[in-house]
């Protein structure tokens, strides 16, 4: 039992409470926002280190033994997800210091950000299917408000779609939970893994697993359930876009990985084949959608969909290398994608628009911004030696290993098309000259760094770009960490034993 | 709403409702009741007052803003969670203190603090909704 395992939930809760108590003071709000994220990062690094050295960490909240109590479990997959979440939380909260205006701050932006993190961290930590539902709700409720913060018309349009589709997803999830409970009489994931194998009606188990694919699939934005994502992610403030685009869909992917490695492994030939098909379509649809868009953040939103396909593909391979690739891909993708969103925000500050056709000349005026963009964009497209290359390489290798040539071919092709979209943004926003009539006042005058510059916006982007380069150049330790995480996932006995104890 | 009947009835009912909400609150834990239901009744009492005399008057009467109430609710939740960690038990583990006053046994516990937190959150949330709806 590790008492400190509650910290990834308790720290954001405390930070949110401080923010709520001192609503009148912007200084306290900002300070609690950023310092809270920093404290969270420190705590999850410490906990991950413990998980790495001592094995899976477990806590039973309220001291009620599993499978009856509230169980929090931290294995290496959770550790990886928590660290990346905390990093994103920190950089986005720094970015928000400039990006989020006073009015939105008054509507409790920072407390909401922390409550969002509570939901995300809770989802990554929980060892109980129903609690996963509860954490999803915590996450969704705060994300509803963050999405609508600012009250512009387009935002409300996006938010309505997002709210409705996510409520449907939650409802479907709840059906699934109820059916699982009806079949097995337990909801603790470790206990479920044992008991679901004893259910005689395997057809019903498969049917329930499909319910979970649909529910988590909506959250993860897989084909054909992704349409809500490009309709809403380009509407909120950039900082919110970045954290949504980076993290929220990945929570769905995490949930899929968790249940399809731990619980629903009875009929891999059927369930994982469906996942494989879905992953292929997700990749292709996303990238084609992106090719057709001409708005910075919409292009990126469609790419989220396409990248989700890769992660699901790794899961569907169900081999050590495949799942390792999927986990590494999640980490890399959160970094690269969020960074691109943050850069789109800077570009918008400088030029006053997100429309690629009106953007232009950024390379001439701001060469360093172009460099930062190139790092993230090439990482996303999978250029060596950046992080995306290793992610794609492991997935392609995993595909070839089990002779899934078609889907591997699709993955490589989609990689090329991703490059096409990135080059499109590059060409329109950075390379081509800007037309005189579109030129905004601050263009060319506003500095990136230094006095009166966009320091607070650029610093987070630099931090993320640096992490992308580090992950790319020194990939070995990260890959072996993901390998260990994949090993843990494919040997659920360790997980079950850690939660339920030796019995 | 200007209605003599409502005004008079509210004055009488409100005290009753508040006392009943406290009764439900303390009855919790072993019997039906507790922070959530108690909180609903408490919020019901103040909502009735807001209907009779207007949200502004209700806000003046309770003094504390609903959102601050939620925040203090969170504070109570955090305290009840962290208390057991001091004696090296997991977050939210119930800590009990039994006191004897004459012939009655008084039970003080960290779940009670937790329930106070729930009570404040429920009242704060409902009032926040009612007050902002009244404003429109």
XYZ file of C-alpha atoms in Angstrom:
639
model
C 0.000 0.000 0.000
C 1.425 3.348 -1.012
C -0.252 6.210 0.848
C 1.075 8.869 -1.494
C -0.681 7.400 -4.504
C -3.542 9.815 -3.841
C -1.301 12.804 -4.594
C -2.001 13.029 -8.362
C -5.646 13.582 -7.393
C -5.209 15.463 -4.120
C -2.757 18.074 -5.442
C -4.978 19.378 -8.263
C -7.934 19.241 -5.863
C -6.068 21.431 -3.386
C -4.936 23.803 -6.123
C -8.496 24.076 -7.453
C -9.802 24.757 -3.946
C -7.277 27.534 -3.363
C -8.234 29.024 -6.697
C -11.910 28.915 -5.780
C -11.374 30.407 -2.333
C -9.442 33.374 -3.708
C -11.643 34.113 -6.673
C -11.116 37.839 -6.381
C -7.342 37.680 -6.661
C -5.953 36.900 -10.124
C -2.463 36.600 -8.668
C -3.422 33.764 -6.302
C -5.367 32.046 -9.057
C -2.438 32.099 -11.426
C 0.046 31.121 -8.755
C -2.071 28.200 -7.546
C -2.601 27.192 -11.169
C 1.057 27.029 -12.116
C 2.560 25.979 -8.778
C -0.082 23.273 -8.435
C 0.938 21.839 -11.798
C 4.619 21.960 -10.844
C 3.899 20.155 -7.557
C 1.865 17.596 -9.473
C 4.760 16.966 -11.844
C 7.194 16.441 -8.960
C 4.810 14.056 -7.204
C 4.107 11.900 -10.267
C 7.807 11.676 -11.111
C 8.472 10.471 -7.554
C 5.599 7.954 -7.717
C 6.654 6.736 -11.149
C 10.149 6.175 -9.856
C 8.706 4.043 -7.069
C 6.612 2.116 -9.576
C 9.656 1.602 -11.753
C 11.840 0.296 -8.943
C 9.333 -1.495 -6.678
C 6.673 -2.708 -9.098
C 2.974 -1.856 -9.302
C 1.773 0.512 -6.560
C -1.676 0.103 -5.037
C -3.782 2.000 -2.505
C -7.216 1.104 -1.165
C -8.931 4.395 -0.352
C -10.754 4.388 2.958
C -8.928 1.156 3.775
C -11.712 -1.049 2.397
C -10.090 -4.085 0.855
C -10.313 -4.797 -2.890
C -12.521 -5.815 -4.656
C -15.032 -3.839 -2.549
C -13.255 -0.572 -1.914
C -11.987 2.218 -4.116
C -8.743 0.994 -5.599
C -6.067 3.133 -7.155
C -3.401 1.285 -9.106
C -0.270 2.631 -10.722
C 1.542 0.460 -13.197
C 4.096 1.633 -15.731
C 1.465 2.563 -18.299
C -0.314 4.768 -15.757
C 3.039 6.184 -14.724
C 3.901 7.170 -18.280
C 0.474 8.721 -18.819
C 0.566 10.619 -15.518
C 3.989 12.095 -16.180
C 3.042 13.284 -19.642
C -0.235 14.694 -18.299
C 1.580 16.632 -15.592
C 4.099 17.992 -18.109
C 1.247 19.123 -20.354
C -0.564 20.630 -17.402
C 2.484 22.649 -16.449
C 3.310 23.984 -19.904
C -0.304 24.762 -20.713
C -0.801 26.595 -17.427
C 2.267 28.726 -18.210
C 0.919 29.356 -21.704
C -2.440 30.303 -20.203
C -0.867 33.106 -18.160
C -0.762 35.085 -21.380
C -3.365 33.366 -23.511
C -6.308 33.438 -21.090
C -7.750 36.894 -20.569
C -9.039 38.368 -17.305
C -12.678 37.594 -18.021
C -12.051 33.901 -18.534
C -9.874 33.882 -15.447
C -12.771 35.315 -13.490
C -14.861 32.400 -14.666
C -12.463 30.100 -12.809
C -10.241 28.997 -15.649
C -7.423 27.718 -13.417
C -9.581 25.778 -10.942
C -11.360 24.177 -13.904
C -8.054 23.227 -15.467
C -7.092 21.503 -12.233
C -10.431 19.738 -11.952
C -9.934 18.520 -15.519
C -6.581 17.134 -14.408
C -8.225 15.426 -11.418
C -10.504 13.593 -13.834
C -7.682 12.653 -16.185
C -5.351 11.507 -13.411
C -8.172 9.605 -11.748
C -8.926 7.778 -14.995
C -5.292 6.770 -15.307
C -5.063 5.588 -11.717
C -8.345 3.876 -10.994
C -8.548 0.126 -10.700
C -12.318 -0.041 -10.854
C -14.559 0.104 -13.873
C -17.296 2.152 -12.255
C -14.810 4.611 -10.816
C -13.429 4.986 -14.318
C -16.908 6.129 -15.302
C -16.956 8.621 -12.429
C -13.540 10.038 -13.359
C -14.691 10.336 -16.965
C -17.614 12.399 -15.750
C -15.380 14.652 -13.640
C -13.220 15.177 -16.689
C -16.165 15.781 -19.011
C -18.006 18.235 -16.799
C -14.988 20.480 -16.457
C -14.195 20.088 -20.151
C -17.739 21.192 -21.058
C -17.195 24.447 -19.222
C -13.669 24.978 -20.514
C -14.905 24.447 -24.055
C -17.650 27.035 -23.702
C -15.549 29.518 -21.724
C -15.728 32.821 -23.543
C -19.239 32.306 -24.883
C -18.627 32.959 -28.547
C -21.193 31.572 -30.956
C -18.886 29.078 -32.676
C -17.773 27.865 -29.272
C -21.293 27.129 -28.179
C -21.953 25.283 -31.446
C -18.867 23.148 -30.886
C -19.639 22.651 -27.216
C -23.191 21.460 -27.870
C -21.973 18.733 -30.241
C -19.265 17.774 -27.822
C -21.608 17.613 -24.842
C -24.277 15.546 -26.582
C -21.971 12.980 -28.124
C -20.044 12.589 -24.890
C -23.226 12.123 -22.882
C -24.223 9.379 -25.303
C -20.822 7.810 -24.838
C -21.159 7.945 -21.049
C -24.580 6.364 -21.263
C -23.275 3.521 -23.436
C -20.386 3.097 -21.016
C -22.836 2.831 -18.129
C -24.804 0.132 -19.987
C -21.587 -1.784 -20.443
C -20.694 -1.421 -16.772
C -24.149 -2.630 -15.765
C -23.876 -5.677 -18.019
C -20.436 -6.529 -16.718
C -21.737 -6.274 -13.179
C -24.689 -8.462 -14.073
C -22.418 -11.135 -15.518
C -19.703 -11.224 -12.899
C -20.932 -9.406 -9.793
C -17.799 -7.292 -9.547
C -16.401 -4.109 -11.049
C -12.876 -4.139 -9.718
C -10.746 -4.533 -12.839
C -8.323 -7.040 -11.349
C -11.182 -9.072 -9.930
C -12.995 -8.809 -13.274
C -9.993 -10.150 -15.129
C -10.256 -13.297 -13.018
C -14.036 -13.630 -13.004
C -14.794 -12.822 -16.617
C -12.782 -15.862 -17.670
C -15.243 -17.988 -15.698
C -18.332 -16.614 -17.473
C -19.759 -19.406 -19.586
C -21.632 -17.276 -22.088
C -18.611 -15.953 -24.008
C -20.870 -14.536 -26.695
C -22.263 -12.097 -24.159
C -18.776 -11.143 -23.041
C -17.872 -10.328 -26.627
C -21.038 -8.278 -27.002
C -20.165 -6.298 -23.880
C -16.647 -5.755 -25.134
C -18.170 -4.201 -28.270
C -20.145 -1.820 -26.060
C -16.890 -0.721 -24.517
C -15.299 -0.254 -27.937
C -18.150 2.060 -28.895
C -18.084 4.026 -25.654
C -14.314 4.456 -25.379
C -14.187 4.776 -29.143
C -16.327 7.908 -29.016
C -14.018 9.392 -26.394
C -10.929 8.364 -28.322
C -12.454 9.589 -31.611
C -11.989 6.415 -33.653
C -13.659 5.676 -36.973
C -16.654 6.061 -37.446
C -17.251 7.932 -34.176
C -14.813 10.798 -34.567
C -16.981 13.457 -36.238
C -17.532 15.448 -33.026
C -13.842 16.142 -32.577
C -13.032 18.265 -35.640
C -16.335 20.057 -35.038
C -15.383 21.312 -31.596
C -11.630 21.356 -30.968
C -10.871 24.444 -33.039
C -13.294 26.655 -31.121
C -11.998 27.220 -27.541
C -8.971 29.299 -26.495
C -5.713 27.834 -27.798
C -4.505 26.701 -24.380
C -7.704 24.691 -23.954
C -7.412 23.287 -27.486
C -3.894 22.170 -26.729
C -4.734 20.316 -23.547
C -7.865 18.785 -25.061
C -6.133 17.765 -28.265
C -3.204 16.356 -26.338
C -4.890 14.589 -23.489
C -8.622 13.924 -23.670
C -8.717 11.507 -26.596
C -5.714 9.717 -25.129
C -7.743 8.953 -22.007
C -10.116 7.016 -24.286
C -7.155 5.230 -25.859
C -5.774 4.452 -22.417
C -9.125 2.986 -21.361
C -9.209 0.837 -24.516
C -5.683 -0.418 -23.871
C -6.521 -1.144 -20.255
C -9.709 -3.137 -20.808
C -8.498 -4.950 -23.909
C -5.297 -6.155 -22.291
C -6.686 -6.869 -18.844
C -10.349 -7.804 -19.103
C -11.504 -8.676 -22.619
C -8.844 -11.089 -23.752
C -11.086 -14.113 -24.170
C -11.572 -13.882 -27.933
C -8.678 -11.918 -29.316
C -9.219 -13.210 -32.845
C -12.571 -11.437 -32.966
C -12.259 -8.289 -30.862
C -8.763 -7.326 -31.904
C -9.505 -7.904 -35.588
C -12.298 -5.377 -35.309
C -9.900 -2.985 -33.595
C -7.415 -3.506 -36.412
C -9.954 -2.614 -39.105
C -11.134 0.352 -37.116
C -7.578 1.564 -36.691
C -6.949 1.414 -40.416
C -10.055 3.411 -41.255
C -9.338 5.886 -38.471
C -5.869 6.603 -39.814
C -7.032 7.063 -43.401
C -10.183 9.086 -42.677
C -8.370 11.408 -40.312
C -5.528 12.170 -42.631
C -7.796 12.662 -45.661
C -9.985 14.968 -43.632
C -6.925 16.965 -42.664
C -5.803 17.247 -46.277
C -9.096 18.931 -47.140
C -8.959 21.566 -44.377
C -7.602 25.070 -44.658
C -7.782 26.213 -41.046
C -4.758 25.712 -38.812
C -6.511 24.135 -35.860
C -8.933 22.093 -37.985
C -6.027 20.472 -39.795
C -4.544 19.585 -36.421
C -7.892 18.285 -35.120
C -8.241 15.869 -38.023
C -4.687 14.744 -37.408
C -5.592 13.837 -33.844
C -8.082 11.379 -35.320
C -5.548 9.977 -37.725
C -2.925 9.530 -34.995
C -5.398 7.744 -32.737
C -5.514 5.091 -35.460
C -1.840 4.300 -34.953
C -2.317 3.784 -31.233
C -5.311 1.500 -31.734
C -3.314 -0.385 -34.359
C -0.557 -1.100 -31.836
C -3.166 -2.336 -29.366
C -4.816 -4.495 -32.041
C -1.521 -6.237 -32.858
C -1.574 -7.443 -29.257
C 2.138 -8.207 -29.273
C 4.727 -6.791 -26.919
C 6.257 -4.664 -29.644
C 2.843 -3.468 -30.818
C 1.676 -2.310 -27.428
C 5.072 -0.811 -26.701
C 4.738 1.128 -29.950
C 1.244 2.264 -29.010
C 2.370 3.566 -25.614
C 5.373 5.325 -27.091
C 3.135 6.752 -29.784
C 0.762 8.186 -27.176
C 3.617 9.926 -25.376
C 5.130 11.283 -28.567
C 1.788 12.341 -29.958
C 0.733 14.267 -26.858
C 3.972 16.233 -27.011
C 3.969 16.954 -30.738
C 0.266 17.593 -31.150
C -0.136 19.925 -28.190
C 2.947 21.799 -29.258
C 1.488 22.360 -32.720
C -1.694 23.688 -31.148
C 0.352 26.061 -29.000
C 2.272 27.224 -32.072
C -0.976 27.823 -33.949
C -1.922 30.124 -31.070
C 1.308 32.098 -31.410
C 0.800 32.367 -35.166
C -2.676 33.669 -34.522
C -1.364 36.254 -32.019
C 1.110 37.487 -34.587
C -1.133 37.592 -37.624
C -4.643 37.709 -36.222
C -5.966 34.636 -38.016
C -6.055 30.838 -38.063
C -6.899 30.652 -41.772
C -3.987 29.202 -43.701
C -4.836 31.199 -46.815
C -4.545 34.492 -44.957
C -1.454 33.484 -43.029
C 1.964 33.871 -44.562
C 5.455 35.216 -44.300
C 6.023 33.860 -40.822
C 9.359 32.360 -41.810
C 10.742 35.667 -42.983
C 9.664 37.577 -39.888
C 9.984 34.875 -37.255
C 12.524 32.242 -38.301
C 12.714 30.768 -34.797
C 9.001 30.123 -34.715
C 9.416 28.315 -38.018
C 12.151 26.161 -36.493
C 9.923 25.280 -33.548
C 7.095 24.428 -35.908
C 9.324 22.251 -38.054
C 10.519 20.262 -35.046
C 6.977 19.449 -33.949
C 5.570 18.936 -37.441
C 8.371 16.636 -38.541
C 8.073 14.741 -35.262
C 4.387 14.269 -35.986
C 5.085 13.083 -39.524
C 7.748 10.696 -38.243
C 11.027 12.127 -39.480
C 14.212 10.699 -38.025
C 15.669 11.436 -35.564
C 12.621 12.983 -33.878
C 10.299 11.169 -31.477
C 7.661 10.275 -34.072
C 10.181 8.274 -36.072
C 10.788 5.805 -33.254
C 7.082 5.552 -32.523
C 6.270 4.728 -36.140
C 9.300 2.489 -36.526
C 8.271 0.288 -33.604
C 4.712 0.046 -34.880
C 5.817 -0.815 -38.420
C 8.255 -3.379 -37.051
C 5.499 -4.855 -34.915
C 3.232 -5.082 -37.939
C 5.852 -6.782 -40.091
C 6.677 -9.180 -37.265
C 3.195 -10.665 -37.290
C 2.881 -10.309 -41.066
C 0.123 -7.723 -41.146
C 1.429 -6.215 -44.343
C -1.692 -4.385 -45.504
C -2.266 -2.355 -42.344
C 1.457 -1.663 -42.042
C 1.426 -0.375 -45.592
C -1.546 1.827 -44.746
C 0.293 3.169 -41.713
C 3.322 4.141 -43.803
C 1.140 5.744 -46.450
C -0.758 7.729 -43.824
C 2.612 8.890 -42.499
C 3.366 10.344 -45.928
C -0.005 12.060 -46.102
C 0.620 13.504 -42.633
C 3.777 15.004 -44.018
C 1.720 16.443 -46.859
C -0.565 18.295 -44.431
C 2.352 19.556 -42.400
C 4.030 20.800 -45.552
C 0.774 22.498 -46.479
C 0.771 24.423 -43.208
C 4.444 25.162 -43.682
C 3.953 26.422 -47.208
C 0.924 28.584 -46.505
C 1.723 29.932 -43.065
C 5.480 30.159 -43.112
C 6.832 30.119 -46.624
C 4.494 32.109 -48.857
C 4.570 35.872 -48.538
C 1.636 37.467 -46.783
C -0.654 39.591 -48.847
C -0.521 43.268 -47.918
C -4.254 43.584 -47.302
C -4.210 40.777 -44.726
C -1.316 42.185 -42.785
C -2.268 42.964 -39.230
C -0.808 45.822 -37.245
C 1.288 43.802 -34.847
C 2.797 41.619 -37.578
C 6.550 42.039 -37.635
C 6.466 44.472 -34.712
C 5.631 42.019 -31.967
C 8.690 40.177 -30.736
C 8.816 36.501 -29.838
C 11.180 36.824 -26.904
C 12.539 39.641 -24.815
C 10.862 42.680 -23.331
C 7.311 43.181 -24.580
C 7.451 39.863 -26.412
C 5.413 36.716 -26.218
C 7.732 35.084 -23.668
C 4.984 33.270 -21.833
C 3.658 31.774 -25.043
C 7.000 30.835 -26.518
C 8.642 29.304 -23.429
C 6.208 26.363 -23.204
C 6.663 25.683 -26.907
C 10.443 25.651 -26.482
C 10.168 23.288 -23.511
C 8.001 20.867 -25.468
C 10.217 21.075 -28.552
C 13.232 20.326 -26.354
C 11.480 17.281 -24.893
C 10.584 16.096 -28.407
C 14.234 16.354 -29.451
C 15.450 14.625 -26.286
C 12.962 11.786 -26.708
C 14.076 11.481 -30.328
C 17.833 11.597 -29.807
C 17.953 9.505 -26.653
C 15.084 7.186 -27.465
C 16.581 4.089 -25.906
C 15.574 4.609 -22.239
C 12.076 5.743 -23.256
C 11.601 2.767 -25.538
C 12.773 0.316 -22.902
C 10.434 1.956 -20.369
C 7.524 1.474 -22.787
C 8.693 -2.083 -23.379
C 8.509 -2.780 -19.639
C 5.038 -1.209 -19.522
C 3.917 -3.419 -22.423
C 5.315 -6.483 -20.677
C 3.298 -5.611 -17.585
C 0.161 -5.202 -19.689
C 0.574 -8.542 -21.396
C 1.082 -10.301 -18.070
C -2.073 -9.300 -16.198
C -1.216 -11.752 -13.398
C 1.181 -9.194 -11.920
C -1.542 -6.539 -11.936
C -4.130 -8.883 -10.458
C -1.779 -10.075 -7.763
C -0.783 -6.540 -6.794
C -4.407 -5.477 -6.375
C -5.986 -8.533 -4.827
C -2.950 -9.744 -2.904
C -1.702 -13.289 -2.828
C -4.733 -15.506 -2.677
C -42.898 37.432 -5.697
C -45.107 39.651 -3.571
C -47.482 37.436 -1.701
C -48.360 37.854 1.936
C -49.162 34.186 2.328
C -45.858 33.102 0.835
C -43.893 35.619 2.914
C -45.478 34.527 6.172
C -45.309 30.856 5.376
C -41.672 31.146 4.329
C -40.653 32.660 7.655
C -42.245 29.766 9.472
C -41.190 27.027 7.092
C -37.630 28.122 6.637
C -36.642 27.604 10.246
C -38.385 24.265 10.215
C -36.661 23.169 7.012
C -33.247 24.230 8.254
C -33.659 22.360 11.518
C -34.910 19.331 9.631
C -31.939 19.518 7.300
C -29.587 19.505 10.290
C -31.532 16.593 11.779
C -31.154 14.608 8.540
C -27.520 15.563 8.372
C -26.642 14.246 11.840
C -28.845 11.211 11.409
C -26.683 10.077 8.487
C -23.957 7.470 8.472
C -25.911 4.612 10.070
C -29.416 5.648 9.064
C -30.848 7.327 5.960
C -29.658 10.919 5.839
C -26.242 12.519 5.720
C -24.576 15.368 3.894
C -26.269 15.003 0.543
C -29.878 14.750 1.681
C -29.345 17.257 4.468
C -27.775 19.591 1.926
C -30.754 19.243 -0.397
C -33.123 20.259 2.398
C -30.898 23.139 3.454
C -30.731 24.360 -0.136
C -34.495 23.884 -0.385
C -35.019 26.191 2.597
C -32.891 28.973 1.152
C -34.401 28.490 -2.315
C -37.843 29.003 -0.813
C -36.592 32.200 0.778
C -35.118 33.301 -2.554
C -38.455 32.667 -4.262
C -40.356 34.689 -1.690
C -37.984 37.610 -1.209
C -35.741 37.523 -4.290
C -32.276 36.118 -4.853
C -30.534 39.310 -3.772
C -32.144 39.292 -0.353
C -31.402 35.578 0.030
C -27.763 36.211 -0.847
C -27.583 38.966 1.772
C -29.140 36.700 4.355
C -26.717 33.813 3.923
C -23.835 36.292 3.478
C -21.385 33.762 2.051
C -21.374 33.384 -1.742
C -22.415 29.935 -3.045
C -19.104 29.379 -4.819
C -17.163 30.143 -1.651
C -19.399 27.649 0.085
C -18.417 24.991 -2.467
C -14.772 25.894 -1.958
C -15.079 25.439 1.821
C -16.821 22.173 1.127
C -13.736 21.102 -0.823
C -11.558 22.190 2.083
C -13.557 19.930 4.412
C -13.260 17.034 1.974
C -9.504 17.471 1.724
C -9.132 17.676 5.517
C -11.158 14.526 6.084
C -9.048 12.802 3.444
C -5.693 13.893 4.779
C -6.408 13.390 8.515
C -5.965 9.601 8.387
C -2.718 10.004 6.460
C -1.207 11.548 9.594
C -1.650 8.232 11.416
C -0.343 6.396 8.367
C -3.611 5.126 6.998
C -4.898 5.560 3.427
C -6.670 8.707 2.244
C -10.281 8.946 3.489
C -9.993 6.141 6.097
C -12.519 6.865 8.853
C -11.010 8.144 12.100
C -13.248 7.959 15.164
C -13.242 9.726 18.488
C -15.697 8.558 21.163
C -16.488 11.021 23.924
C -18.675 10.438 26.956
C -20.909 13.266 28.114
C -22.888 12.173 31.173
C -24.786 9.184 29.829
C -24.600 9.843 26.112
C -21.801 8.786 23.881
C -20.781 11.419 21.340
C -19.113 10.147 18.202
C -16.792 12.504 16.376
C -15.243 11.283 13.170
C -13.527 12.218 9.958
C -16.548 10.944 7.967
C -18.473 13.696 9.762
C -16.055 16.271 8.370
C -16.475 14.660 4.968
C -20.243 14.938 5.300
C -19.963 18.602 6.237
C -18.009 19.025 3.008
C -20.710 17.253 1.015
C -23.392 19.371 2.720
C -21.618 22.604 1.819
C -20.991 21.492 -1.765
C -24.612 20.501 -2.308
C -26.027 23.691 -0.802
C -23.462 25.820 -2.632
C -24.085 24.145 -5.966
C -27.868 24.382 -5.840
C -27.788 27.997 -4.675
C -25.284 28.911 -7.379
C -27.685 27.520 -9.968
C -30.801 29.124 -8.418
C -29.192 32.543 -7.965
C -27.853 32.699 -11.507
C -31.206 31.573 -12.895
C -32.957 34.286 -10.854
C -30.618 36.894 -12.279
C -31.656 36.220 -15.864
